[in-house]
Amino acid sequence: MSRVLTGIQSTGVPHLGNLLGAILPGIELANQPGNEAFFFIADLHSLTTIHDADIIRENTYATAAGWLACGFDTETGYFYRQSDIPEVTELTWYLTCHFPYMRLTRAHSFKDKSGKLDSVSGGLFFYPMLMAADILLYDAEMVPVGKDQKQHLEFTREVAEKINRQYGEELLVVPDPIIRDEVKTVPGINKNETGGFTKMSKSYGNEIILFQPEKKLRKRVMKIETDSTPVEDPKNPDSDIVYALYKLVASEEQVAELRDAYLRGGMGYGTAKQLLFEALRDKFGEAREKYDYYMQNKNLIEEKLREGAEKAGPVAYEVLSRIREKMGYKRYAY
């Protein structure tokens, strides 16, 4: 059995890119025979940028509802809120004390904002060690990460190996990254300065939120940026955002039909957008209903997260106790 762990940023209502790039592949990985899945809402990481309790709380609910609506099985897997497991912050300190300062200064998450140090918190600087603690606290063996998080996983492996050498045994499990090259890059609804696709992201304001009322979803889809090719003329599907999105959610037969219509001409982009809207509505109809149900019954989300913490807590306790003893501290009890 392989223990798989992934952290889920609590950024609020998931968008289409989150679902296709992270949520659905993550659930698929969790459901593979022989895998034991630890999936958590990384609400402590949110504190590096958000200092509003209501926003953090609401973002956590919205993120959790998205995963639950898409079918994560909390009976067989571990689904919990990061902040409900206090051992993670203690382990962060132990790891930080064994990791070189200069290596942390080279972390992408810090370097990208190091030009404005007055606005950078210490939390952002130590972000990689909190991420390492998230992983090492559960003896995780496999960690799915995007290419942008590859460096942080390398830091996790480095600090685990350093501590293992220091204390003379395999005290920490050194995790292996799962970098999925085939993970879908979902384009946003606007083209970039060169006329190409930009990755869908809330920070770019180019996202499609699936979990919203049908009229709002359709209105958002109809705002997708297209070129000015006349209705009667052929169109290039490979340079069109609507077609790129349609390929990700429609059947092969439907995609082939739309491609033929583009190349043949006589169809406007408005018709293509309507087809995309219908594909999104139909493909995610059940998930949309479940999401609304969970958000209207947040006590059920709390119950799922509490049960997950009760399952994950003993694992964290055993691992941290093992580390404490080797580092010269007493094994503690609640």
Short mmCIF file of C-alpha atoms in Angstrom, two decimals, residues 69-306:
data_model
loop_
_atom_site.label_atom_id
_atom_site.label_comp_id
_atom_site.label_asym_id
_atom_site.label_seq_id
_atom_site.Cartn_x
_atom_site.Cartn_y
_atom_site.Cartn_z
CA ALA A 69 -19.12 17.38 -4.44
CA CYS A 70 -16.75 15.80 -6.95
CA GLY A 71 -16.73 12.53 -5.05
CA PHE A 72 -13.77 12.29 -2.68
CA ASP A 73 -14.50 9.26 -0.48
CA THR A 74 -14.00 10.31 3.13
CA GLU A 75 -14.75 6.79 4.37
CA THR A 76 -11.68 5.24 2.77
CA GLY A 77 -9.49 8.37 2.64
CA TYR A 78 -8.38 11.01 5.10
CA PHE A 79 -9.92 14.45 4.45
CA TYR A 80 -9.07 17.06 7.06
CA ARG A 81 -8.31 20.70 7.77
CA GLN A 82 -4.62 21.47 8.24
CA SER A 83 -5.17 23.71 11.26
CA ASP A 84 -7.05 20.95 13.11
CA ILE A 85 -3.77 19.02 13.49
CA PRO A 86 -1.56 21.15 15.81
CA GLU A 87 1.41 18.78 15.43
CA VAL A 88 2.11 20.28 12.02
CA THR A 89 3.30 23.60 13.45
CA GLU A 90 5.58 21.92 15.98
CA LEU A 91 7.17 19.80 13.28
CA THR A 92 7.63 22.92 11.15
CA TRP A 93 9.92 24.31 13.87
CA TYR A 94 12.01 21.14 14.05
CA LEU A 95 12.44 21.11 10.28
CA THR A 96 13.26 24.81 10.11
CA CYS A 97 16.03 24.33 12.65
CA HIS A 98 17.63 21.70 10.42
CA PHE A 99 17.37 23.53 7.09
CA PRO A 100 19.82 26.20 5.85
CA TYR A 101 18.65 29.79 5.75
CA MET A 102 20.27 30.37 2.36
CA ARG A 103 18.30 27.51 0.79
CA LEU A 104 15.05 29.13 1.92
CA THR A 105 16.06 32.43 0.32
CA ARG A 106 16.12 30.61 -3.01
CA ALA A 107 12.54 29.34 -2.71
CA HIS A 108 10.43 30.53 -5.63
CA SER A 109 7.58 31.49 -3.31
CA PHE A 110 9.94 33.93 -1.56
CA LYS A 111 12.11 35.09 -4.47
CA ASP A 112 9.10 36.12 -6.53
CA LYS A 113 8.24 38.71 -3.89
CA SER A 114 11.67 39.49 -2.45
CA GLY A 115 11.74 42.79 -4.32
CA LYS A 116 9.07 44.07 -1.92
CA LEU A 117 10.43 42.81 1.37
CA ASP A 118 8.45 45.33 3.41
CA SER A 119 5.28 43.47 2.44
CA VAL A 120 6.69 39.94 2.79
CA SER A 121 5.84 38.12 6.01
CA GLY A 122 8.05 35.67 7.83
CA GLY A 123 5.33 33.12 7.16
CA LEU A 124 5.96 33.33 3.41
CA PHE A 125 9.68 32.82 4.00
CA PHE A 126 9.08 29.64 6.04
CA TYR A 127 6.29 28.44 3.75
CA PRO A 128 8.39 25.55 2.33
CA MET A 129 9.03 24.15 5.80
CA LEU A 130 5.34 24.19 6.67
CA MET A 131 4.71 22.36 3.41
CA ALA A 132 7.44 19.87 4.32
CA ALA A 133 5.83 19.31 7.71
CA ASP A 134 2.47 18.69 6.02
CA ILE A 135 4.07 15.83 4.13
CA LEU A 136 6.52 14.34 6.62
CA LEU A 137 4.03 14.32 9.50
CA TYR A 138 2.10 11.47 7.88
CA ASP A 139 4.94 9.32 6.50
CA ALA A 140 3.68 10.14 3.01
CA GLU A 141 5.37 8.14 0.27
CA MET A 142 3.94 9.83 -2.83
CA VAL A 143 3.06 13.49 -3.28
CA PRO A 144 1.34 14.76 -6.44
CA VAL A 145 2.72 18.20 -7.26
CA GLY A 146 2.56 20.60 -10.15
CA LYS A 147 5.75 21.76 -11.79
CA ASP A 148 5.52 25.03 -9.84
CA GLN A 149 5.70 23.09 -6.55
CA LYS A 150 8.52 20.76 -7.56
CA GLN A 151 11.15 22.84 -5.73
CA HIS A 152 9.23 22.69 -2.44
CA LEU A 153 9.09 18.91 -2.69
CA GLU A 154 12.85 18.89 -3.26
CA PHE A 155 13.23 20.92 -0.04
CA THR A 156 11.10 18.34 1.75
CA ARG A 157 13.32 15.52 0.58
CA GLU A 158 16.47 17.47 1.50
CA VAL A 159 15.41 18.23 5.06
CA ALA A 160 14.18 14.66 5.62
CA GLU A 161 17.47 13.19 4.40
CA LYS A 162 19.48 15.67 6.49
CA ILE A 163 17.57 14.75 9.66
CA ASN A 164 17.92 11.05 8.91
CA ARG A 165 21.69 11.46 8.61
CA GLN A 166 21.83 13.55 11.78
CA TYR A 167 19.97 11.04 13.94
CA GLY A 168 21.41 7.90 12.42
CA GLU A 169 18.33 6.15 11.11
CA GLU A 170 15.37 6.40 8.76
CA LEU A 171 13.49 8.67 11.13
CA LEU A 172 11.50 10.35 8.36
CA VAL A 173 10.01 8.83 5.23
CA VAL A 174 11.52 10.55 2.19
CA PRO A 175 8.62 11.11 -0.23
CA ASP A 176 8.64 10.69 -3.99
CA PRO A 177 7.01 13.35 -6.15
CA ILE A 178 4.33 12.50 -8.67
CA ILE A 179 4.67 15.10 -11.40
CA ARG A 180 1.94 14.51 -13.93
CA ASP A 181 3.15 15.85 -17.26
CA GLU A 182 -0.20 15.01 -18.76
CA VAL A 183 -2.15 17.20 -16.31
CA LYS A 184 -4.47 19.41 -18.27
CA THR A 185 -3.56 23.07 -18.60
CA VAL A 186 -6.91 24.80 -18.67
CA PRO A 187 -6.95 28.09 -20.59
CA GLY A 188 -8.65 31.15 -19.15
CA ILE A 189 -11.40 33.03 -20.94
CA ASN A 190 -9.10 35.81 -22.23
CA LYS A 191 -6.16 35.68 -24.61
CA ASN A 192 -2.75 36.96 -23.52
CA GLU A 193 -0.77 39.80 -25.10
CA THR A 194 0.58 37.53 -27.85
CA GLY A 195 -2.83 36.17 -28.72
CA GLY A 196 -2.22 32.82 -27.05
CA PHE A 197 -3.80 31.05 -24.10
CA THR A 198 -3.15 32.00 -20.48
CA LYS A 199 -3.65 29.41 -17.72
CA MET A 200 -6.95 29.79 -15.90
CA SER A 201 -6.38 31.43 -12.53
CA LYS A 202 -8.28 33.62 -10.11
CA SER A 203 -5.25 35.89 -9.91
CA TYR A 204 -5.70 36.64 -13.63
CA GLY A 205 -9.47 37.08 -13.35
CA ASN A 206 -9.98 34.70 -16.27
CA GLU A 207 -11.67 31.79 -14.52
CA ILE A 208 -14.97 29.98 -15.06
CA ILE A 209 -16.69 29.15 -11.77
CA LEU A 210 -18.79 26.03 -12.29
CA PHE A 211 -20.44 26.17 -8.90
CA GLN A 212 -22.65 29.18 -9.51
CA PRO A 213 -26.23 29.66 -10.76
CA GLU A 214 -26.85 28.46 -14.28
CA LYS A 215 -27.56 31.93 -15.67
CA LYS A 216 -24.29 33.29 -14.26
CA LEU A 217 -22.36 30.31 -15.61
CA ARG A 218 -23.78 30.84 -19.10
CA LYS A 219 -23.09 34.58 -18.93
CA ARG A 220 -19.47 33.87 -18.02
CA VAL A 221 -19.05 31.39 -20.87
CA MET A 222 -20.52 33.85 -23.35
CA LYS A 223 -17.81 36.36 -22.34
CA ILE A 224 -14.99 34.13 -23.60
CA GLU A 225 -12.74 36.15 -25.89
CA THR A 226 -12.77 35.16 -29.57
CA ASP A 227 -11.51 36.71 -32.80
CA SER A 228 -13.55 38.68 -35.35
CA THR A 229 -13.85 36.01 -38.05
CA PRO A 230 -17.26 36.41 -39.77
CA VAL A 231 -19.90 33.74 -39.18
CA GLU A 232 -19.77 32.43 -42.74
CA ASP A 233 -15.97 32.01 -42.82
CA PRO A 234 -13.98 28.95 -41.67
CA LYS A 235 -12.29 29.30 -38.28
CA ASN A 236 -9.12 27.89 -36.77
CA PRO A 237 -10.11 25.67 -33.83
CA ASP A 238 -6.53 25.33 -32.62
CA SER A 239 -6.27 29.04 -31.81
CA ASP A 240 -9.69 29.36 -30.17
CA ILE A 241 -10.30 29.30 -26.41
CA VAL A 242 -13.88 28.02 -26.74
CA TYR A 243 -12.74 24.98 -28.70
CA ALA A 244 -9.79 24.38 -26.32
CA LEU A 245 -12.17 24.28 -23.35
CA TYR A 246 -14.72 22.17 -25.20
CA LYS A 247 -12.07 19.52 -25.87
CA LEU A 248 -11.56 19.14 -22.12
CA VAL A 249 -15.19 18.47 -21.22
CA ALA A 250 -17.01 17.06 -24.28
CA SER A 251 -16.93 13.59 -25.80
CA GLU A 252 -14.61 12.76 -28.70
CA GLU A 253 -17.57 12.64 -31.06
CA GLN A 254 -18.81 16.05 -29.96
CA VAL A 255 -15.34 17.54 -30.28
CA ALA A 256 -14.97 16.13 -33.81
CA GLU A 257 -18.33 17.63 -34.81
CA LEU A 258 -17.40 21.06 -33.50
CA ARG A 259 -14.03 20.94 -35.24
CA ASP A 260 -15.70 20.12 -38.53
CA ALA A 261 -18.11 23.03 -38.04
CA TYR A 262 -15.20 25.42 -37.41
CA LEU A 263 -13.34 24.32 -40.55
CA ARG A 264 -16.47 24.28 -42.70
CA GLY A 265 -17.65 27.78 -41.75
CA GLY A 266 -21.21 29.01 -41.37
CA MET A 267 -21.22 28.78 -37.57
CA GLY A 268 -20.66 31.72 -35.24
CA TYR A 269 -18.71 31.69 -32.00
CA GLY A 270 -21.95 32.29 -30.09
CA THR A 271 -23.16 28.84 -31.13
CA ALA A 272 -19.85 27.29 -30.02
CA LYS A 273 -20.10 29.04 -26.66
CA GLN A 274 -23.62 27.72 -26.17
CA LEU A 275 -22.37 24.19 -26.87
CA LEU A 276 -19.58 24.68 -24.31
CA PHE A 277 -22.04 25.93 -21.72
CA GLU A 278 -24.28 22.90 -22.26
CA ALA A 279 -21.31 20.54 -22.01
CA LEU A 280 -20.23 22.11 -18.72
CA ARG A 281 -23.76 22.06 -17.35
CA ASP A 282 -24.31 18.43 -18.29
CA LYS A 283 -20.90 17.07 -17.27
CA PHE A 284 -20.89 18.72 -13.85
CA GLY A 285 -24.63 18.80 -13.15
CA GLU A 286 -24.52 16.32 -10.27
CA ALA A 287 -21.43 17.94 -8.74
CA ARG A 288 -23.10 21.38 -8.95
CA GLU A 289 -26.12 20.08 -7.06
CA LYS A 290 -23.99 18.46 -4.38
CA TYR A 291 -21.88 21.60 -4.00
CA ASP A 292 -24.97 23.73 -3.37
CA TYR A 293 -26.23 21.17 -0.87
CA TYR A 294 -22.99 21.19 1.11
CA MET A 295 -22.73 24.98 1.13
CA GLN A 296 -26.30 25.19 2.41
CA ASN A 297 -25.46 22.62 5.10
CA LYS A 298 -22.01 23.64 6.29
CA ASN A 299 -22.47 21.57 9.42
CA LEU A 300 -22.01 18.53 7.15
CA ILE A 301 -18.69 19.92 5.91
CA GLU A 302 -17.62 20.49 9.52
CA GLU A 303 -18.60 16.94 10.36
CA LYS A 304 -16.55 15.53 7.48
CA LEU A 305 -13.49 17.62 8.43
CA ARG A 306 -13.83 16.73 12.11
#
